[in-house]
Short mmCIF file of C-alpha atoms in Angstrom, two decimals:
data_model
loop_
_atom_site.label_atom_id
_atom_site.label_comp_id
_atom_site.label_asym_id
_atom_site.label_seq_id
_atom_site.Cartn_x
_atom_site.Cartn_y
_atom_site.Cartn_z
CA MET A 1 27.57 -17.45 22.75
CA SER A 2 24.70 -18.44 24.19
CA SER A 3 23.90 -22.04 24.90
CA ALA A 4 21.45 -21.78 21.63
CA ALA A 5 24.13 -20.05 19.50
CA SER A 6 21.92 -17.58 18.41
CA PHE A 7 23.24 -14.51 20.38
CA ARG A 8 26.49 -13.44 21.33
CA LEU A 9 27.17 -11.67 24.73
CA GLU A 10 28.44 -8.08 24.44
CA LYS A 11 29.57 -5.33 27.20
CA ASP A 12 29.39 -1.50 27.77
CA LEU A 13 29.26 0.84 30.66
CA LEU A 14 25.85 -0.18 31.55
CA GLY A 15 26.50 -4.14 31.55
CA SER A 16 25.67 -6.70 29.30
CA LEU A 17 23.34 -7.81 26.54
CA GLU A 18 22.64 -10.55 24.27
CA VAL A 19 22.65 -9.58 20.99
CA PRO A 20 21.92 -11.70 17.41
CA ALA A 21 24.48 -13.61 16.45
CA ASP A 22 23.92 -12.50 12.94
CA ALA A 23 23.85 -8.93 13.64
CA TYR A 24 26.71 -6.69 12.39
CA TYR A 25 25.60 -3.98 14.90
CA GLY A 26 26.66 -4.09 18.81
CA ILE A 27 25.41 -3.57 22.14
CA GLN A 28 25.48 0.04 21.76
CA THR A 29 22.79 0.11 18.87
CA LEU A 30 20.74 -2.70 20.48
CA ARG A 31 20.27 -0.53 23.75
CA ALA A 32 19.18 2.66 21.12
CA VAL A 33 16.87 0.32 19.03
CA ARG A 34 15.14 -0.80 22.70
CA ASN A 35 15.03 2.94 23.53
CA PHE A 36 14.11 4.60 20.84
CA HIS A 37 10.53 3.48 19.13
CA LEU A 38 9.43 6.97 17.75
CA SER A 39 9.34 7.63 13.66
CA GLY A 40 9.32 4.05 12.73
CA VAL A 41 12.02 5.40 10.15
CA PRO A 42 15.44 3.70 10.68
CA LEU A 43 18.88 5.08 9.27
CA SER A 44 18.86 2.64 6.42
CA HIS A 45 15.54 4.34 5.05
CA PHE A 46 17.96 6.82 3.86
CA PRO A 47 20.90 5.25 1.81
CA LYS A 48 22.67 8.46 1.02
CA LEU A 49 22.95 8.84 5.00
CA VAL A 50 23.98 5.67 5.45
CA VAL A 51 26.93 5.74 2.35
CA ALA A 52 27.89 8.73 3.73
CA LEU A 53 28.52 7.67 7.30
CA ALA A 54 31.05 5.15 5.31
CA MET A 55 32.54 7.39 4.02
CA VAL A 56 33.20 9.60 6.77
CA LYS A 57 34.59 6.28 8.60
CA GLN A 58 37.16 5.33 5.72
CA ALA A 59 38.34 9.10 5.51
CA ALA A 60 39.09 8.86 9.04
CA ALA A 61 40.82 5.68 8.98
CA ASP A 62 42.92 6.91 5.57
CA ALA A 63 44.11 9.95 7.48
CA ASN A 64 45.22 7.66 10.74
CA ARG A 65 46.62 5.47 8.78
CA GLU A 66 48.87 7.81 6.96
CA LEU A 67 49.60 9.51 10.38
CA GLY A 68 50.94 6.41 11.62
CA HIS A 69 47.88 5.80 14.24
CA LEU A 70 46.36 2.65 12.73
CA SER A 71 48.01 -0.75 11.73
CA ASP A 72 48.03 -1.59 7.65
CA ALA A 73 45.92 -4.51 8.76
CA LYS A 74 43.17 -2.80 10.38
CA HIS A 75 43.10 -0.10 7.96
CA VAL A 76 42.41 -2.69 5.34
CA ALA A 77 39.89 -4.24 6.64
CA ILE A 78 38.25 -1.12 7.60
CA SER A 79 38.28 -0.27 3.97
CA GLN A 80 36.82 -3.40 3.01
CA ALA A 81 34.04 -2.46 5.69
CA CYS A 82 33.16 0.78 4.32
CA ALA A 83 33.37 -0.23 0.77
CA HIS A 84 30.93 -2.70 1.42
CA LEU A 85 28.53 0.33 3.03
CA ILE A 86 29.20 2.25 0.08
CA ARG A 87 28.25 -0.06 -2.83
CA GLY A 88 25.15 -0.30 -0.76
CA GLU A 89 25.26 -3.60 1.06
CA HIS A 90 24.39 -4.56 4.68
CA HIS A 91 22.25 -1.29 4.87
CA GLU A 92 19.49 -3.16 7.00
CA GLN A 93 21.79 -3.40 9.72
CA PHE A 94 21.60 0.51 10.15
CA VAL A 95 18.40 -0.19 12.80
CA VAL A 96 18.35 2.96 15.06
CA ASP A 97 15.42 5.29 14.55
CA MET A 98 15.53 8.59 12.84
CA ILE A 99 14.59 10.36 16.16
CA GLN A 100 16.96 9.77 19.03
CA GLY A 101 18.49 11.25 21.88
CA GLY A 102 21.91 11.75 22.21
CA ALA A 103 22.56 14.09 19.64
CA GLY A 104 23.35 11.29 17.03
CA THR A 105 25.54 9.19 19.57
CA SER A 106 23.42 6.04 18.26
CA THR A 107 23.85 6.48 14.59
CA ASN A 108 27.70 6.88 15.00
CA MET A 109 27.66 3.99 17.13
CA ASN A 110 25.40 2.09 14.75
CA ALA A 111 27.78 2.78 12.06
CA ASN A 112 31.17 1.91 14.10
CA GLU A 113 29.77 -1.46 14.98
CA VAL A 114 28.42 -2.49 11.93
CA ILE A 115 32.07 -1.48 10.35
CA ALA A 116 33.81 -2.93 13.02
CA ASN A 117 32.18 -6.22 12.70
CA LEU A 118 32.40 -6.61 9.25
CA ALA A 119 36.21 -5.38 9.30
CA LEU A 120 36.35 -8.51 12.01
CA GLU A 121 34.82 -11.02 9.44
CA TYR A 122 37.45 -9.43 7.19
CA MET A 123 40.40 -10.64 9.19
CA GLY A 124 38.87 -14.03 10.05
CA HIS A 125 37.64 -12.93 13.69
CA ALA A 126 34.09 -13.86 15.06
CA LYS A 127 31.83 -10.90 15.13
CA GLY A 128 31.89 -9.03 18.92
CA GLU A 129 35.73 -10.02 19.27
CA TYR A 130 36.70 -5.91 19.60
CA ARG A 131 40.06 -7.30 21.41
CA HIS A 132 41.13 -7.23 17.82
CA LEU A 133 39.71 -4.53 16.18
CA HIS A 134 37.26 -2.02 18.49
CA PRO A 135 34.40 0.22 17.39
CA ASN A 136 35.67 2.95 19.23
CA ASN A 137 38.95 2.77 19.54
CA ASP A 138 39.28 2.00 15.95
CA VAL A 139 36.95 2.91 13.65
CA ASN A 140 36.14 6.06 15.92
CA MET A 141 39.50 7.06 15.90
CA ALA A 142 40.26 10.84 16.15
CA GLN A 143 36.29 11.40 16.24
CA SER A 144 33.14 12.37 18.08
CA THR A 145 29.84 11.89 17.22
CA ASN A 146 29.69 15.86 17.25
CA ASP A 147 32.29 16.05 14.51
CA ALA A 148 31.59 12.81 12.07
CA TYR A 149 27.56 12.96 12.48
CA PRO A 150 26.83 16.40 11.09
CA THR A 151 29.76 15.72 8.47
CA ALA A 152 27.96 12.69 7.29
CA ILE A 153 24.58 14.80 7.28
CA ARG A 154 25.86 17.41 5.18
CA LEU A 155 27.97 14.52 2.73
CA GLY A 156 24.68 12.64 2.62
CA LEU A 157 22.70 15.78 1.46
CA LEU A 158 25.15 16.55 -1.21
CA LEU A 159 25.32 12.74 -2.63
CA GLY A 160 20.94 13.08 -2.84
CA HIS A 161 20.80 16.25 -4.07
CA ASP A 162 21.88 15.78 -8.17
CA THR A 163 18.71 13.33 -7.81
CA LEU A 164 16.47 15.83 -6.25
CA LEU A 165 17.92 18.63 -8.94
CA ALA A 166 17.09 16.01 -11.92
CA SER A 167 13.50 15.57 -11.03
CA LEU A 168 12.87 19.10 -10.73
CA ASP A 169 14.50 19.92 -13.97
CA SER A 170 12.47 16.95 -15.73
CA LEU A 171 9.18 18.78 -14.02
CA VAL A 172 10.29 21.76 -15.30
CA GLN A 173 10.75 20.42 -19.29
CA ALA A 174 7.37 19.29 -18.99
CA PHE A 175 5.83 22.29 -17.96
CA ALA A 176 7.94 24.16 -20.90
CA ALA A 177 6.65 21.47 -23.31
CA LYS A 178 3.00 21.96 -22.39
CA SER A 179 3.80 25.89 -22.92
CA VAL A 180 5.00 25.27 -26.57
CA GLU A 181 1.82 22.68 -27.34
CA PHE A 182 -0.45 25.25 -25.94
CA ALA A 183 0.59 28.43 -26.89
CA HIS A 184 -1.76 29.12 -29.51
CA ILE A 185 -4.93 28.61 -27.12
CA LEU A 186 -6.60 31.96 -26.00
CA LYS A 187 -8.15 32.10 -22.73
CA MET A 188 -8.93 34.28 -19.89
CA GLY A 189 -6.57 35.06 -16.91
CA ARG A 190 -7.79 35.52 -13.79
CA THR A 191 -7.29 37.83 -10.58
CA GLN A 192 -8.62 37.18 -7.17
CA LEU A 193 -10.40 34.25 -8.88
CA GLN A 194 -12.15 36.97 -11.18
CA ASP A 195 -11.96 37.30 -14.85
CA ALA A 196 -9.39 39.53 -15.80
CA VAL A 197 -7.44 39.72 -19.18
CA PRO A 198 -6.86 37.69 -21.82
CA MET A 199 -3.61 35.07 -22.15
CA THR A 200 -2.91 31.88 -23.67
CA LEU A 201 -2.83 28.61 -21.98
CA GLY A 202 1.04 28.40 -23.06
CA GLN A 203 1.75 31.84 -21.28
CA GLU A 204 0.19 29.96 -18.20
CA PHE A 205 2.41 27.11 -18.34
CA ARG A 206 5.59 28.80 -19.09
CA ALA A 207 4.92 30.76 -15.63
CA PHE A 208 4.79 27.35 -14.02
CA ALA A 209 8.15 26.11 -15.72
CA THR A 210 9.40 29.63 -14.87
CA THR A 211 8.70 29.47 -11.56
CA LEU A 212 10.13 26.39 -10.53
CA GLY A 213 13.22 27.10 -13.02
CA GLU A 214 14.09 29.83 -10.72
CA ASP A 215 14.19 27.41 -7.70
CA LEU A 216 15.82 24.72 -9.90
CA GLU A 217 19.01 27.61 -10.22
CA HIS A 218 18.96 28.23 -6.41
CA LEU A 219 19.19 24.98 -5.28
CA ARG A 220 21.84 24.27 -8.24
CA LEU A 221 23.95 27.05 -6.92
CA ILE A 222 23.52 27.88 -3.30
CA ALA A 223 22.83 24.30 -1.79
CA PRO A 224 26.01 22.85 -2.32
CA GLN A 225 27.77 26.01 -0.94
CA LEU A 226 25.87 25.57 2.41
CA LEU A 227 26.91 22.00 2.64
CA VAL A 228 30.68 21.89 1.78
CA GLU A 229 31.84 23.24 5.20
CA VAL A 230 32.10 20.48 7.33
CA ASN A 231 33.61 20.07 10.86
CA LEU A 232 35.32 16.99 10.51
CA GLY A 233 38.65 17.14 12.95
CA GLY A 234 36.71 19.08 15.93
CA THR A 235 35.92 16.27 17.72
CA ALA A 236 33.83 16.59 20.63
CA ILE A 237 33.44 20.59 20.56
CA GLY A 238 35.50 21.82 17.69
CA THR A 239 38.60 21.80 19.70
CA GLY A 240 39.84 18.94 18.11
CA ILE A 241 40.80 17.04 21.44
CA ASN A 242 42.33 13.49 21.26
CA ALA A 243 43.27 14.20 17.15
CA ASP A 244 46.77 14.18 15.76
CA PRO A 245 47.24 18.13 14.72
CA ASN A 246 47.48 17.11 11.13
CA TYR A 247 44.67 15.10 11.19
CA GLN A 248 42.06 17.39 10.26
CA ALA A 249 43.47 18.38 6.98
CA LEU A 250 44.23 14.78 6.01
CA ALA A 251 40.80 13.76 6.63
CA VAL A 252 38.64 16.41 5.14
CA GLN A 253 40.99 15.86 1.84
CA ARG A 254 40.19 12.21 1.98
CA LEU A 255 36.45 12.63 2.42
CA ALA A 256 36.43 15.31 -0.28
CA THR A 257 38.30 12.83 -2.87
CA ILE A 258 36.22 9.65 -1.56
CA SER A 259 32.83 11.28 -2.18
CA GLY A 260 33.79 13.58 -5.10
CA HIS A 261 32.37 16.67 -3.27
CA PRO A 262 34.60 19.76 -3.00
CA LEU A 263 34.23 19.63 0.73
CA LYS A 264 36.34 21.85 3.06
CA PRO A 265 37.18 22.40 6.91
CA ALA A 266 35.08 24.71 8.29
CA ALA A 267 36.87 27.82 9.51
CA ASP A 268 35.81 27.66 12.99
CA LEU A 269 35.44 24.41 14.34
CA ILE A 270 33.65 25.70 17.38
CA GLU A 271 31.02 27.25 15.98
CA ALA A 272 30.58 24.70 13.38
CA THR A 273 29.97 22.42 15.54
CA SER A 274 27.18 24.10 17.13
CA ASP A 275 25.35 25.91 14.50
CA MET A 276 22.73 24.85 12.11
CA GLY A 277 22.50 27.63 10.03
CA ALA A 278 23.28 26.27 7.24
CA PHE A 279 20.48 23.30 7.53
CA VAL A 280 18.06 26.06 8.17
CA THR A 281 18.59 27.96 5.07
CA PHE A 282 18.54 24.55 3.22
CA SER A 283 15.14 23.55 4.70
CA SER A 284 13.89 27.05 3.78
CA MET A 285 15.05 26.49 -0.02
CA LEU A 286 13.13 23.27 -0.05
CA LYS A 287 9.72 24.75 1.83
CA ARG A 288 10.06 27.33 -0.94
CA LEU A 289 9.96 24.72 -3.72
CA ALA A 290 6.77 23.31 -1.43
CA VAL A 291 5.13 26.13 -1.67
CA LYS A 292 5.40 26.63 -5.34
CA LEU A 293 4.64 23.15 -6.15
CA SER A 294 1.09 23.72 -3.98
CA LYS A 295 -0.14 26.55 -5.68
CA ILE A 296 0.75 25.11 -9.14
CA CYS A 297 -1.53 22.28 -8.21
CA ASN A 298 -3.83 24.37 -6.79
CA ASP A 299 -4.07 25.92 -10.25
CA LEU A 300 -4.12 22.94 -11.89
CA ARG A 301 -7.36 21.66 -9.97
CA LEU A 302 -8.84 24.77 -10.39
CA LEU A 303 -8.14 24.86 -14.29
CA SER A 304 -9.84 21.50 -14.42
CA SER A 305 -12.60 21.81 -12.32
CA GLY A 306 -15.93 20.67 -13.34
CA PRO A 307 -16.20 19.33 -15.86
CA ARG A 308 -19.40 20.42 -16.42
CA THR A 309 -20.00 23.29 -13.69
CA GLY A 310 -16.41 24.34 -13.02
CA ILE A 311 -13.52 26.21 -15.32
CA ASN A 312 -12.57 23.07 -17.48
CA GLU A 313 -10.29 24.78 -19.41
CA ILE A 314 -7.60 21.67 -19.15
CA ASN A 315 -8.31 18.29 -18.78
CA LEU A 316 -6.23 15.66 -16.05
CA PRO A 317 -5.28 12.55 -17.14
CA PRO A 318 -7.84 10.05 -15.15
CA ARG A 319 -5.77 8.08 -13.04
CA GLN A 320 -8.64 6.42 -10.63
CA PRO A 321 -12.35 6.41 -9.81
CA GLY A 322 -13.36 9.34 -7.75
CA SER A 323 -16.06 8.20 -5.98
CA SER A 324 -17.58 5.19 -4.12
CA ILE A 325 -20.95 6.78 -4.46
CA MET A 326 -21.01 8.92 -7.12
CA PRO A 327 -20.83 6.89 -10.52
CA GLY A 328 -18.57 8.87 -13.24
CA LYS A 329 -16.60 10.81 -10.80
CA VAL A 330 -13.14 11.26 -11.24
CA ASN A 331 -10.75 13.27 -9.02
CA PRO A 332 -7.67 15.24 -9.41
CA VAL A 333 -5.84 12.81 -7.28
CA ILE A 334 -2.19 13.41 -8.15
CA PRO A 335 -2.31 17.43 -7.64
CA GLU A 336 -3.84 16.54 -4.39
CA ALA A 337 -1.29 14.02 -3.30
CA VAL A 338 1.44 16.71 -4.01
CA ASN A 339 -0.60 19.20 -2.14
CA GLN A 340 -0.09 16.77 0.81
CA VAL A 341 3.18 16.52 0.04
CA ALA A 342 4.08 20.25 -0.02
CA PHE A 343 2.24 20.42 3.90
CA GLU A 344 4.61 17.85 5.35
CA VAL A 345 7.56 19.51 3.98
CA ILE A 346 6.54 23.21 5.58
CA GLY A 347 5.70 21.11 8.53
CA ASN A 348 9.26 19.46 8.34
CA ASP A 349 11.00 23.07 7.78
CA LEU A 350 9.26 24.21 11.17
CA ALA A 351 10.10 21.20 13.22
CA LEU A 352 13.54 21.68 11.90
CA THR A 353 13.77 25.05 12.35
CA MET A 354 12.55 24.37 16.13
CA ALA A 355 15.27 21.82 16.77
CA ALA A 356 18.23 24.42 15.42
CA GLU A 357 16.82 26.93 17.82
CA ALA A 358 17.08 24.80 20.66
CA GLY A 359 20.94 24.39 20.62
CA GLN A 360 22.53 24.87 23.79
CA LEU A 361 26.03 26.36 24.31
CA GLN A 362 28.55 24.05 22.31
CA LEU A 363 26.10 21.39 20.61
CA ASN A 364 22.83 21.11 19.42
CA VAL A 365 21.49 18.00 20.40
CA MET A 366 18.40 18.11 18.40
CA GLU A 367 20.31 17.09 15.22
CA PRO A 368 19.06 13.84 14.70
CA LEU A 369 15.50 15.76 13.76
CA ILE A 370 17.28 18.07 11.64
CA ALA A 371 18.66 15.49 9.80
CA TYR A 372 15.61 13.16 9.79
CA LYS A 373 13.39 16.47 8.31
CA LEU A 374 15.93 17.12 5.64
CA PHE A 375 16.23 13.45 3.80
CA ASP A 376 12.52 13.17 4.72
CA SER A 377 11.79 16.20 2.80
CA ILE A 378 14.12 15.77 -0.14
CA ARG A 379 12.73 11.97 -0.88
CA LEU A 380 8.88 13.31 -0.29
CA LEU A 381 9.66 16.25 -2.49
CA GLN A 382 11.46 13.92 -5.08
CA ARG A 383 8.97 11.64 -5.44
CA ALA A 384 6.30 14.08 -5.57
CA MET A 385 8.02 15.55 -8.74
CA ASP A 386 8.37 12.48 -10.32
CA MET A 387 4.55 11.61 -9.45
CA LEU A 388 3.33 14.74 -10.74
CA ARG A 389 5.35 15.08 -14.08
CA GLU A 390 4.66 11.29 -14.78
CA HIS A 391 0.97 10.93 -14.05
CA CYS A 392 -0.23 14.35 -14.37
CA ILE A 393 1.50 17.07 -16.38
CA VAL A 394 2.35 15.02 -19.62
CA GLY A 395 -0.70 13.77 -19.89
CA ILE A 396 -2.93 17.08 -19.54
CA THR A 397 -5.17 18.25 -22.54
CA ALA A 398 -6.81 21.43 -22.96
CA ASN A 399 -10.47 22.11 -24.31
CA GLU A 400 -9.36 25.14 -26.63
CA ASP A 401 -12.96 25.83 -27.94
CA HIS A 402 -14.52 25.97 -24.41
CA CYS A 403 -11.17 28.49 -23.46
CA ARG A 404 -11.74 30.73 -26.53
CA ARG A 405 -15.68 30.74 -25.33
CA LEU A 406 -14.79 31.74 -21.93
CA MET A 407 -12.84 34.61 -23.00
CA GLU A 408 -14.89 35.81 -25.70
CA ASN A 409 -18.28 35.89 -23.06
CA SER A 410 -16.21 37.52 -20.29
CA ILE A 411 -16.71 41.00 -19.14
CA GLY A 412 -13.03 40.84 -18.73
CA LEU A 413 -12.23 41.27 -22.63
CA ILE A 414 -13.74 45.06 -22.21
CA THR A 415 -10.29 45.71 -20.83
CA ALA A 416 -8.65 45.01 -24.13
CA LEU A 417 -10.99 47.37 -25.48
CA ASN A 418 -10.63 50.44 -22.84
CA PRO A 419 -8.12 52.16 -25.07
CA TYR A 420 -10.34 52.26 -27.86
CA ILE A 421 -13.86 53.49 -26.58
CA GLY A 422 -12.55 55.21 -23.23
CA TYR A 423 -12.96 54.03 -19.77
CA GLU A 424 -16.21 55.68 -19.03
CA ASN A 425 -17.56 53.74 -22.24
CA ALA A 426 -16.09 50.82 -21.20
CA THR A 427 -17.25 50.96 -17.52
CA ARG A 428 -20.83 51.49 -19.14
CA ILE A 429 -20.62 48.26 -21.61
CA ALA A 430 -19.03 46.19 -18.54
CA GLY A 431 -22.15 47.15 -16.38
CA GLN A 432 -24.74 46.65 -19.01
CA ALA A 433 -22.92 43.03 -19.82
CA LEU A 434 -23.23 42.06 -16.24
CA LEU A 435 -26.79 43.01 -15.44
CA SER A 436 -28.06 41.64 -18.76
CA GLY A 437 -25.97 38.51 -19.45
CA ARG A 438 -25.27 39.52 -23.05
CA GLY A 439 -21.29 39.85 -24.20
CA VAL A 440 -19.60 42.67 -24.26
CA LEU A 441 -18.86 42.28 -27.90
CA GLU A 442 -22.35 42.26 -29.03
CA LEU A 443 -23.07 45.39 -26.60
CA VAL A 444 -19.76 46.86 -28.33
CA ARG A 445 -21.25 46.08 -31.83
CA GLU A 446 -24.63 47.13 -31.44
CA GLU A 447 -23.61 50.46 -30.12
CA GLN A 448 -21.16 50.91 -33.15
CA LEU A 449 -18.65 52.08 -30.74
CA LEU A 450 -15.90 49.86 -33.15
CA ASP A 451 -16.54 48.55 -36.51
CA ASP A 452 -15.79 44.91 -37.51
CA ALA A 453 -12.38 45.73 -38.92
CA THR A 454 -11.01 47.09 -35.59
CA LEU A 455 -12.36 44.40 -33.32
CA ASP A 456 -10.96 41.72 -35.27
CA ASP A 457 -7.77 43.66 -34.92
CA ILE A 458 -8.11 44.25 -31.32
CA LEU A 459 -8.87 40.29 -30.77
CA ARG A 460 -6.09 39.03 -32.42
CA PRO A 461 -4.17 36.84 -30.09
CA GLU A 462 -0.71 38.64 -30.65
CA ASN A 463 -2.35 41.95 -30.21
CA MET A 464 -4.01 40.88 -26.74
CA ILE A 465 -1.57 38.79 -24.96
CA ALA A 466 1.58 41.44 -25.21
CA PRO A 467 2.33 45.18 -24.38
CA ARG A 468 0.55 47.48 -27.11
CA LEU A 469 0.61 50.77 -26.87
CA VAL A 470 -2.69 52.45 -28.06
CA PRO A 471 -3.52 56.26 -28.17
CA LEU A 472 -6.61 56.70 -25.79
CA LYS A 473 -9.16 58.09 -28.19
CA ALA A 474 -11.23 61.28 -26.66
#
């Protein structure tokens, strides 16, 4: 300790440093904190990653104890330390920036040092008295950053996966509920921002629910398959150097039990240590979800545009005043924010893709960026979906009469009449309506092309929004 008793002196390969006396991390973590002032996002920002790191260390300690390489006293102390972290305690001690050089060594040492010092306290020793229990020799026994870190990333993603699915499922159900509420509201469908053919507002919202539901199923089924294969036991490059021959099977088995996820050893540990393919695929699935969310939010902003000079078929819940200069203006701020989240997730995917490509030989040193972007995308998407559902979707209302008027006044309505009056007549009526500004139905009645009974039948909602084969008249 220093004279002020506010620091303790620790040593490593490069020399000595004063570490804050109350810190559970040690000298290698401190060096990383001083080196990497980049994202400003520490490891503690992603609790599932911290928990996963503790679970990996617990599984390793269990395997080493069972194989006779770790004493009972050290095993109990390490187990107590890991239990604290798994419960969510002491996460503030994980202070290294998510973006770091060294292929994740700083993250691994942050975990090793915190666990070691918590264990030392449990054993009745002061922090930093590593002769009694060492971060590398004991906590990191039979491990390398190159197998412990990627295993923790995979496990951390699995631990947070259910929460992401729950948010997505809730959003799907919110859209589905609106599709039922709006099932009776006729409106004009649009392609290329031009009038197309009639549909219901309920069908439009059902399509939103369906497209997101597809991603829900893909994430539910495919993502776990991508992440359960781990390279724990491969140590430095996948050869398993410095690990007991029986260590890998025991450690992975224990990790599966501790985490509750069906983790399994990678078939080829050398391949698994360097390959980032699973992360690339998982990130692309998150990007796909982001793209869909952004497209839906674009539609919501268009459908609610105006209110007097736009489409104005739906009303988004007003969340805040929209202008510092235009009184009465209310903007679609919730969909706008989701759009921006989507752009960020798409950018994360590109950064991750470049990082995955940049691997060389037996290791990918860019793995910290891969981890950061994956956890960041999940966090952003989850928050964005919850916000969109709570602050927008559940409160959307429809302007039913306006929807009907737009449809009946649309030239696109002529498509529904085409099988009855023929393509030539339909084209001519559409042209007249466009030039004169008069309605299609008005012109059809004026020329007595169809009687009122036939028109009423054609315009029945159930006949306009689903297949109906009608022989074309000569």
